[in-house]
CSV table of C-alpha atoms and ligand atoms in Angstrom, one decimal:
chain,number,residue,atom,x,y,z
A,254,MET,CA,109.5,-7.8,60.4
A,255,GLN,CA,106.4,-9.2,58.7
A,256,ALA,CA,106.2,-8.6,55.1
A,257,SER,CA,103.0,-7.2,53.5
A,258,ASN,CA,103.5,-7.4,50.1
A,259,PRO,CA,106.0,-9.9,48.1
A,260,GLN,CA,109.3,-9.6,47.6
A,261,LEU,CA,111.6,-10.5,45.2
A,262,GLU,CA,115.0,-10.7,46.6
A,263,ILE,CA,118.0,-10.4,44.7
A,264,ASP,CA,121.9,-11.7,45.7
A,265,LEU,CA,124.5,-10.0,44.4
A,266,GLN,CA,126.9,-12.2,45.6
A,267,ALA,CA,125.8,-15.3,43.8
A,268,LEU,CA,125.4,-12.9,40.6
A,269,CYS,CA,129.4,-12.2,40.9
A,270,ALA,CA,129.7,-15.7,41.4
A,271,ASN,CA,127.8,-16.8,38.2
A,272,TYR,CA,129.6,-14.2,36.3
A,273,ARG,CA,133.5,-16.1,37.7
A,274,ALA,CA,131.8,-19.1,36.8
A,275,MET,CA,130.9,-18.5,33.0
A,276,ALA,CA,134.0,-16.8,32.5
A,277,ALA,CA,136.3,-19.5,34.0
A,278,ALA,CA,134.3,-22.1,31.6
A,279,ALA,CA,135.2,-20.1,28.6
A,280,GLY,CA,138.8,-19.9,29.1
A,281,GLY,CA,140.7,-17.1,28.2
A,282,ALA,CA,137.8,-14.5,26.7
A,283,ASP,CA,137.0,-11.5,27.9
A,284,ALA,CA,133.3,-11.2,29.4
A,285,ALA,CA,130.7,-8.9,28.9
A,286,ALA,CA,127.4,-8.7,30.8
A,287,VAL,CA,124.3,-8.4,29.0
A,288,VAL,CA,121.8,-6.0,31.2
A,289,LYS,CA,118.9,-5.6,28.8
A,290,CYS,CA,115.4,-5.3,29.9
A,291,ASP,CA,116.7,-3.5,33.3
A,292,ALA,CA,118.8,-6.7,33.8
A,293,TYR,CA,116.2,-9.2,32.9
A,294,GLY,CA,113.9,-7.1,35.9
A,295,LEU,CA,116.8,-7.7,38.7
A,296,GLY,CA,117.6,-3.5,37.6
A,297,ALA,CA,120.4,-3.0,36.0
A,298,ALA,CA,122.0,-0.1,37.8
A,299,ALA,CA,122.8,-2.5,41.1
A,300,VAL,CA,123.5,-5.2,38.9
A,301,ALA,CA,126.0,-3.4,36.4
A,302,ARG,CA,127.5,-1.5,39.6
A,303,ALA,CA,128.5,-5.1,41.7
A,304,LEU,CA,129.7,-6.7,38.5
A,305,TYR,CA,131.8,-3.4,38.3
A,306,THR,CA,133.1,-3.0,41.2
A,307,TYR,CA,133.4,-6.7,42.8
A,308,VAL,CA,134.6,-8.9,39.3
A,309,GLY,CA,135.9,-6.2,37.2
A,310,CYS,CA,133.5,-6.1,34.6
A,311,ARG,CA,133.9,-3.6,31.8
A,312,ALA,CA,131.9,-4.1,29.2
A,313,TYR,CA,127.9,-4.2,29.0
A,314,PHE,CA,125.2,-4.8,25.9
A,315,VAL,CA,121.4,-3.7,26.4
A,316,ALA,CA,118.8,-3.3,23.8
A,317,TYR,CA,117.9,0.5,23.4
A,318,PRO,CA,120.4,3.4,23.8
A,319,GLU,CA,118.3,4.9,26.2
A,320,GLU,CA,118.8,1.9,28.6
A,321,GLY,CA,122.7,2.9,27.4
A,322,ALA,CA,122.2,6.4,29.0
A,323,ALA,CA,120.5,5.3,32.1
A,324,LEU,CA,124.0,2.8,32.6
A,325,ARG,CA,126.6,5.0,31.6
A,326,SER,CA,125.3,7.6,34.1
A,327,ALA,CA,124.6,4.6,37.2
A,328,LEU,CA,128.7,3.4,36.7
A,329,GLY,CA,129.8,7.1,36.0
A,330,ASP,CA,132.9,5.6,34.1
A,331,GLY,CA,133.5,7.0,30.5
A,332,ALA,CA,135.9,3.6,29.7
A,333,VAL,CA,133.3,1.4,30.4
A,334,LYS,CA,132.2,0.2,26.7
A,335,ILE,CA,128.4,0.1,26.6
A,336,TYR,CA,127.2,-1.7,23.2
A,337,ILE,CA,123.6,-1.7,21.9
A,338,PHE,CA,122.3,-4.4,20.3
A,339,ASN,CA,119.7,-2.9,18.2
A,340,GLY,CA,121.9,-0.5,16.5
A,341,PRO,CA,121.5,3.1,15.7
A,342,THR,CA,118.5,4.6,14.1
A,343,PRO,CA,118.0,8.3,13.1
A,344,ASP,CA,116.2,9.8,15.7
A,345,LYS,CA,118.7,8.1,18.5
A,346,LEU,CA,122.1,9.0,17.5
A,347,LYS,CA,122.3,12.1,19.3
A,348,LEU,CA,122.0,9.5,22.6
A,349,PHE,CA,125.0,7.4,21.0
A,350,LYS,CA,126.8,10.5,21.0
A,351,ASP,CA,126.1,12.1,24.3
A,352,TYR,CA,126.8,8.8,26.6
A,353,ALA,CA,129.7,7.1,23.9
A,354,LEU,CA,127.6,4.3,23.2
A,355,THR,CA,128.9,1.6,21.0
A,356,PRO,CA,126.3,0.6,18.5
A,357,VAL,CA,125.8,-3.2,17.1
A,358,LEU,CA,125.1,-2.6,12.9
A,359,ASN,CA,122.8,-4.9,12.3
A,360,SER,CA,122.5,-4.1,8.3
A,361,ILE,CA,124.1,-2.4,5.5
A,362,GLU,CA,121.6,0.4,5.8
A,363,GLN,CA,122.7,0.7,9.7
A,364,ALA,CA,126.2,0.7,8.8
A,365,LYS,CA,125.8,3.7,6.3
A,366,LEU,CA,123.8,5.6,8.7
A,367,TRP,CA,126.5,5.1,11.6
A,368,THR,CA,129.5,6.0,9.2
A,369,ALA,CA,127.7,9.1,7.9
A,370,ALA,CA,127.0,10.3,11.4
A,371,ARG,CA,130.0,9.6,13.2
A,372,PRO,CA,133.1,8.7,10.8
A,373,GLY,CA,135.9,6.6,12.0
A,374,VAL,CA,133.6,6.2,15.6
A,375,ARG,CA,134.1,2.2,16.4
A,376,ALA,CA,131.0,0.1,16.0
A,377,ALA,CA,130.4,-3.9,16.2
A,378,LEU,CA,129.4,-5.6,13.3
A,379,HIS,CA,126.5,-8.1,13.6
A,380,ILE,CA,126.7,-11.4,11.1
A,381,ASP,CA,124.2,-13.7,10.8
A,382,THR,CA,125.1,-17.4,10.6
A,383,GLY,CA,121.6,-18.8,10.6
A,384,MET,CA,119.4,-17.5,13.0
A,385,HIS,CA,118.0,-14.9,10.8
A,386,ARG,CA,116.6,-12.6,13.2
A,387,SER,CA,119.6,-9.6,12.8
A,388,GLY,CA,122.7,-9.1,11.4
A,389,ILE,CA,124.1,-8.9,8.0
A,390,ALA,CA,124.5,-12.2,5.5
A,391,PRO,CA,128.0,-13.2,4.8
A,392,SER,CA,127.5,-12.5,1.6
A,393,GLU,CA,127.1,-8.7,2.4
A,394,ILE,CA,130.8,-8.6,4.2
A,395,GLU,CA,132.3,-7.6,0.9
A,396,ALA,CA,129.7,-4.4,0.9
A,397,ALA,CA,130.4,-3.6,5.0
A,398,SER,CA,134.1,-3.3,4.0
A,399,ALA,CA,133.6,-1.3,1.3
A,400,ILE,CA,132.0,1.5,3.8
A,401,ASP,CA,134.2,4.1,4.1
A,402,GLY,CA,135.1,5.3,7.5
A,403,LEU,CA,133.5,2.2,9.0
A,404,ASN,CA,135.5,1.1,11.8
A,405,ILE,CA,134.6,-2.3,13.4
A,406,SER,CA,135.8,-3.4,17.2
A,407,VAL,CA,133.5,-6.1,17.5
A,408,VAL,CA,132.4,-8.6,14.9
A,409,MET,CA,129.6,-10.8,16.8
A,410,SER,CA,127.0,-13.1,15.9
A,411,HIS,CA,124.4,-15.2,18.0
A,412,LEU,CA,123.7,-19.1,18.4
A,413,ALA,CA,120.0,-20.6,17.8
A,414,CYS,CA,120.2,-23.5,19.1
A,415,ILE,CA,122.7,-23.8,22.0
A,416,SER,CA,120.2,-23.9,24.9
A,417,ASP,CA,120.8,-28.0,23.6
A,418,PRO,CA,124.4,-28.6,23.9
A,419,ALA,CA,124.1,-31.4,21.4
A,420,ALA,CA,122.1,-29.4,18.6
A,421,ALA,CA,124.0,-29.9,15.3
A,422,MET,CA,123.3,-26.3,14.5
A,423,ASN,CA,125.7,-25.1,17.0
A,424,GLU,CA,128.8,-26.1,15.1
A,425,THR,CA,127.4,-25.2,11.7
A,426,GLN,CA,127.0,-21.9,13.3
A,427,ARG,CA,130.6,-21.4,14.5
A,428,ALA,CA,131.9,-22.8,11.1
A,429,ALA,CA,130.4,-20.2,9.4
A,430,PHE,CA,131.0,-17.3,12.4
A,431,ALA,CA,134.6,-18.4,12.3
A,432,ALA,CA,135.0,-18.0,8.4
A,433,ALA,CA,132.7,-15.0,8.2
A,434,PHE,CA,135.2,-13.4,10.9
A,435,ALA,CA,138.6,-14.4,9.2
A,436,LYS,CA,137.2,-12.4,6.1
A,437,ALA,CA,135.9,-9.7,8.2
A,438,ALA,CA,139.1,-9.4,10.0
A,439,ARG,CA,141.1,-8.6,6.5
A,440,ARG,CA,139.4,-5.4,6.4
A,441,PHE,CA,138.9,-4.9,10.0
A,442,PRO,CA,142.5,-5.6,11.4
A,443,GLY,CA,142.3,-5.6,15.3
A,444,ALA,CA,138.4,-6.7,15.7
A,445,ARG,CA,137.5,-8.8,18.6
A,446,ALA,CA,134.8,-12.1,17.6
A,447,SER,CA,132.2,-12.9,19.9
A,448,LEU,CA,129.6,-15.6,19.3
A,449,SER,CA,128.4,-16.9,22.7
A,450,SER,CA,126.0,-15.9,25.4
A,451,SER,CA,125.6,-17.5,28.7
A,452,ALA,CA,124.9,-21.3,26.7
A,453,GLY,CA,127.8,-21.4,24.6
A,454,ALA,CA,130.4,-19.7,27.1
A,455,LEU,CA,129.3,-22.7,29.4
A,456,THR,CA,129.9,-25.5,26.7
A,457,GLY,CA,133.8,-24.0,26.8
A,458,PRO,CA,136.6,-22.5,25.0
A,459,GLU,CA,135.6,-23.4,21.4
A,460,MET,CA,132.5,-21.8,21.1
A,461,SER,CA,133.6,-18.1,23.5
A,462,PHE,CA,136.2,-16.7,21.1
A,463,ASP,CA,137.3,-13.4,22.1
A,464,LEU,CA,134.1,-11.7,24.0
A,465,ILE,CA,131.5,-13.8,25.6
A,466,ARG,CA,127.8,-11.8,25.9
A,467,LEU,CA,126.6,-13.2,29.2
A,468,GLY,CA,123.0,-12.9,30.6
A,469,VAL,CA,120.9,-15.0,31.9
A,470,GLY,CA,123.4,-17.1,33.8
A,471,LEU,CA,124.0,-14.1,35.8
A,472,TYR,CA,120.6,-14.0,36.8
A,473,GLY,CA,120.7,-17.6,38.3
A,474,VAL,CA,118.7,-19.1,35.2
A,475,SER,CA,120.2,-22.4,33.6
A,476,PRO,CA,120.6,-21.4,29.9
A,477,PHE,CA,120.2,-24.9,28.9
A,478,ASP,CA,116.9,-27.0,28.4
A,479,ALA,CA,118.3,-29.0,31.6
A,480,GLY,CA,119.7,-27.7,34.7
A,481,GLU,CA,122.9,-26.3,35.1
A,482,PRO,CA,124.6,-26.7,38.5
A,483,ARG,CA,127.3,-23.9,38.1
A,484,ILE,CA,124.6,-21.6,38.1
A,485,ALA,CA,123.8,-20.6,41.4
A,486,PRO,CA,120.7,-19.0,42.4
A,487,VAL,CA,120.1,-15.2,42.2
A,488,ALA,CA,116.8,-14.4,42.5
A,489,ARG,CA,113.9,-15.2,45.4
A,490,LEU,CA,110.3,-14.6,44.7
A,491,THR,CA,108.2,-14.8,47.9
A,492,ALA,CA,104.7,-14.0,49.3
A,493,PRO,CA,102.9,-13.2,52.2
A,494,VAL,CA,100.3,-15.6,53.5
A,495,VAL,CA,97.2,-13.1,54.3
A,496,GLN,CA,94.6,-15.7,55.3
A,497,THR,CA,94.2,-19.4,56.0
A,498,HIS,CA,90.6,-21.1,55.5
A,499,THR,CA,89.4,-24.9,56.4
A,500,VAL,CA,87.5,-26.9,53.5
A,501,LYS,CA,85.7,-30.1,53.2
A,502,ALA,CA,86.0,-32.4,50.5
A,503,GLY,CA,83.6,-31.0,47.7
A,504,ASP,CA,84.4,-27.5,48.3
A,505,THR,CA,85.6,-25.4,45.3
A,506,VAL,CA,88.5,-22.6,44.9
A,507,GLY,CA,88.8,-19.3,42.8
A,508,TYR,CA,87.3,-18.1,40.0
A,509,GLY,CA,85.4,-20.5,37.6
A,510,ALA,CA,85.6,-22.8,40.4
A,511,THR,CA,88.6,-24.8,38.7
A,512,HIS,CA,89.4,-27.0,41.8
A,513,THR,CA,87.7,-29.2,43.9
A,514,ALA,CA,88.7,-30.5,47.1
A,515,ALA,CA,89.5,-34.3,47.2
A,516,ARG,CA,89.0,-34.1,51.0
A,517,ASP,CA,89.0,-32.3,53.6
A,518,GLY,CA,91.9,-30.1,54.4
A,519,VAL,CA,93.5,-26.4,54.9
A,520,LEU,CA,94.3,-23.7,52.1
A,521,ALA,CA,96.3,-20.3,52.6
A,522,THR,CA,95.6,-17.3,50.8
A,523,VAL,CA,98.9,-15.1,49.6
A,524,LEU,CA,99.4,-11.8,48.2
A,525,LEU,CA,100.7,-12.6,44.6
A,526,GLY,CA,99.1,-12.8,41.3
A,527,TYR,CA,99.7,-12.2,37.5
A,528,GLY,CA,99.5,-8.4,37.9
A,529,ASP,CA,102.6,-8.6,39.6
A,530,GLY,CA,103.7,-10.6,36.5
A,531,TYR,CA,103.3,-14.2,38.5
A,532,PRO,CA,101.5,-16.1,35.4
A,533,ARG,CA,97.9,-17.5,35.3
A,534,ALA,CA,99.2,-20.9,33.5
A,535,ALA,CA,100.1,-21.6,37.2
A,536,SER,CA,96.8,-22.4,37.7
A,537,ASN,CA,96.4,-25.8,39.0
A,538,ARG,CA,100.0,-26.3,38.3
A,539,ALA,CA,102.8,-25.0,39.7
A,540,SER,CA,103.4,-24.9,43.7
A,541,ALA,CA,105.0,-22.7,46.3
A,542,LEU,CA,107.1,-23.7,49.3
A,543,ILE,CA,106.1,-22.8,53.1
A,544,GLY,CA,108.7,-24.4,55.5
A,545,GLY,CA,110.1,-26.1,53.3
A,546,ALA,CA,107.6,-28.3,52.1
A,547,ALA,CA,106.3,-27.8,48.1
A,548,CYS,CA,102.2,-26.5,48.3
A,549,PRO,CA,100.3,-26.7,45.4
A,550,ILE,CA,98.4,-23.7,43.5
A,551,VAL,CA,94.9,-24.9,43.6
A,552,GLY,CA,92.7,-23.2,41.7
A,553,ARG,CA,93.1,-20.2,39.5
A,554,VAL,CA,95.9,-17.4,40.1
A,555,SER,CA,94.3,-14.1,40.3
A,556,MET,CA,95.6,-10.8,39.5
A,557,ASP,CA,96.5,-10.4,43.3
A,558,GLN,CA,96.6,-13.8,45.1
A,559,ILE,CA,97.0,-17.2,44.7
A,560,VAL,CA,95.6,-19.9,47.0
A,561,LEU,CA,97.7,-22.8,48.1
A,562,ASP,CA,96.7,-26.2,49.6
A,563,VAL,CA,98.8,-26.1,52.8
A,564,SER,CA,96.7,-29.8,54.1
A,565,ALA,CA,100.1,-31.3,54.3
A,566,LEU,CA,101.5,-28.8,56.4
A,567,PRO,CA,102.0,-30.1,60.1
A,568,THR,CA,100.6,-26.8,61.4
A,569,PRO,CA,98.6,-24.2,58.8
A,570,PRO,CA,100.9,-21.4,58.2
A,571,GLU,CA,100.7,-18.0,60.3
A,572,THR,CA,99.1,-14.7,58.8
A,573,GLY,CA,102.8,-13.0,57.1
A,574,GLU,CA,104.8,-16.4,56.9
A,575,MET,CA,106.3,-16.1,53.7
A,576,ALA,CA,106.0,-19.1,50.4
A,577,GLU,CA,108.6,-19.0,48.1
A,578,PHE,CA,107.8,-19.3,44.5
A,579,PHE,CA,110.8,-19.5,43.2
A,580,GLY,CA,114.7,-19.0,44.7
A,581,PRO,CA,117.3,-21.3,46.5
A,582,GLY,CA,114.5,-23.7,47.7
A,583,HIS,CA,112.5,-23.9,44.7
A,584,ALA,CA,114.3,-23.6,41.2
A,585,ILE,CA,112.9,-20.9,39.4
A,586,ASP,CA,113.5,-23.5,35.9
A,587,LYS,CA,110.9,-26.0,37.7
A,588,THR,CA,108.6,-23.1,38.0
A,589,ALA,CA,109.0,-21.6,35.0
A,590,ALA,CA,108.8,-25.2,33.2
A,591,ASP,CA,105.3,-25.5,35.5
A,592,CYS,CA,104.2,-22.5,34.1
A,593,GLY,CA,104.8,-23.3,30.5
A,594,THR,CA,107.0,-20.8,30.2
A,595,ILE,CA,111.2,-20.2,31.1
A,596,GLY,CA,113.2,-18.9,33.2
A,597,TYR,CA,113.7,-15.9,31.1
A,598,GLU,CA,110.5,-15.1,30.7
A,599,LEU,CA,109.4,-15.3,34.4
A,600,LEU,CA,112.1,-13.2,35.8
A,601,THR,CA,111.8,-10.5,33.1
A,602,THR,CA,107.9,-10.2,33.6
A,603,VAL,CA,108.0,-10.6,37.5
A,604,GLY,CA,111.2,-8.3,38.2
A,605,GLY,CA,109.9,-6.0,35.5
A,606,LEU,CA,107.2,-5.4,37.5
A,607,ALA,CA,109.3,-5.1,41.0
A,608,ARG,CA,109.9,-1.8,42.0
A,609,PRO,CA,112.0,-0.4,45.3
A,610,ARG,CA,109.1,0.1,47.2
A,611,PRO,CA,104.9,-0.4,46.5
A,612,GLY,CA,103.6,2.7,44.5
A,613,LEU,CA,106.3,3.2,42.4
A,614,GLY,CA,103.9,0.9,39.7
A,615,GLY,CA,105.1,-2.0,41.7
A,616,ARG,CA,103.3,-4.1,44.2
A,617,VAL,CA,106.4,-6.9,44.4
A,618,ILE,CA,109.4,-5.1,46.5
A,619,ARG,CA,112.9,-5.7,45.3
A,620,ARG,CA,115.3,-6.4,47.7
A,621,TYR,CA,118.9,-6.6,47.4
A,622,VAL,CA,121.4,-8.8,49.6
A,623,TRP,CA,125.2,-9.9,49.6
A,624,GLY,CA,124.4,-13.7,50.9
A,625,ASP,CA,122.9,-13.4,54.1
A,626,GLU,CA,124.0,-9.6,54.5
A,627,PRO,CA,121.7,-6.6,53.2
A,628,ALA,CA,123.9,-5.8,50.1
A,629,PRO,CA,126.2,-2.8,49.8
A,630,SER,CA,124.1,0.6,49.8
A,631,ALA,CA,126.6,2.0,47.3
A,632,LEU,CA,125.8,-0.6,44.8
A,633,ILE,CA,122.0,0.3,45.3
A,634,GLY,CA,122.4,3.9,45.4
A,635,ASP,CA,119.4,5.0,42.6
A,636,GLU,CA,117.6,2.3,44.0
A,637,ALA,CA,117.7,3.8,47.5
A,638,ASP,CA,117.1,7.4,46.2
A,639,GLU,CA,113.3,5.9,45.3
A,640,GLY,CA,113.3,5.0,48.8
A,641,ILE,CA,114.4,1.5,49.6
A,642,GLU,CA,115.0,0.0,53.1
A,643,LYS,CA,118.6,-0.2,53.5
B,133,LIG,C1,119.8,-11.2,25.2
B,133,LIG,C2,121.4,-11.8,24.1
B,133,LIG,C3,122.6,-12.1,25.0
B,133,LIG,C4,122.5,-12.8,26.5
B,133,LIG,O1,121.9,-14.2,26.0
B,133,LIG,P1,121.5,-15.0,27.5
B,133,LIG,O2,121.1,-16.6,26.9
B,133,LIG,O3,121.0,-14.3,28.6
B,133,LIG,O4,123.1,-15.3,28.0
B,133,LIG,C5,123.7,-12.6,24.0
B,133,LIG,N1,123.5,-12.0,22.6
B,133,LIG,C6,122.4,-11.7,21.9
B,133,LIG,C7,122.8,-11.3,20.8
B,133,LIG,C8,121.5,-11.7,22.7
B,133,LIG,O5,120.5,-11.0,22.1
């Protein structure tokens, strides 16, 4: 079948392997999956169902209660724990109740709001150990402990610098968390400790405590500034060639004529652009693979199209041949670095705009596979309802 749209292929088998690899690195800690932002653009329903079915994941984190409600419906198991990073606000308390969502309480104000509305109902408590983004200060643990009806089942914090395992701040935060947890556990016995995301889990049991929160590593992106061999690629972005041109030395390419051909050559135009979330910052910097060879992006990335220099290929690509912008042959971390960003952002922007078929708000088509096979259709139920080809 000749593709006429860009494709985002998602390998759920590799996703499950990444979950296992990170859980193994963390030792005995329980592993929760972070599926916020529609599983970093890869589709929270399919991702969560795969992890539920094949690796037994029973705890998930999302940012918003609306995401939690959709996830509860997709998984259809009332016993699964769904944590909401952003915590409760007065307008959304009903969602927490209706979908049995567990809030992360990030401030004394949220802790009071929650206990006033749902006394005795379990919540997670976020303690700020130095990132200064979310959570109560360690000095506020006493005030939290005094709140009547507060029932904390997880005490968590978040590491600021763990993308560099050698950063001194990691140990400072680990020690601060251990002390804060010990203090909180006196008032909330039985609470579990959670400090690490993907990077922390991969650094080992020392950082992993009772519960790890696995995000980006599940999706095949290294959580470290450097690459990570234990993480397998999951997402593959390809785009079809729609035409080729011959150019003479001195000819220019694209808006602003920012590229000038140094010699006679061949160019290929592919269907992908910043309208699909592929960064315009890739202009004249990143590359795509055709037939295993890296072909540089020449000129500016436009909204719908990109031009590649294919002069080095033994034969010019055919119409419909696919160029790989990231995937198993072309590391997403490298592509992201070429674009001046990180894999997290590249995946959420491209994946966030991808849809099961064109016309559903996206042009990039999201497809699920299991290794070399199509993904089991039970995993992609909602997507199938929207018309995905199985
Ligand atoms: C997003 C997030 C995670 C997951 O982080 P990754 O680096 O993607 O594994 C974990 N904890 C918190 C608080 C987060 O915001």
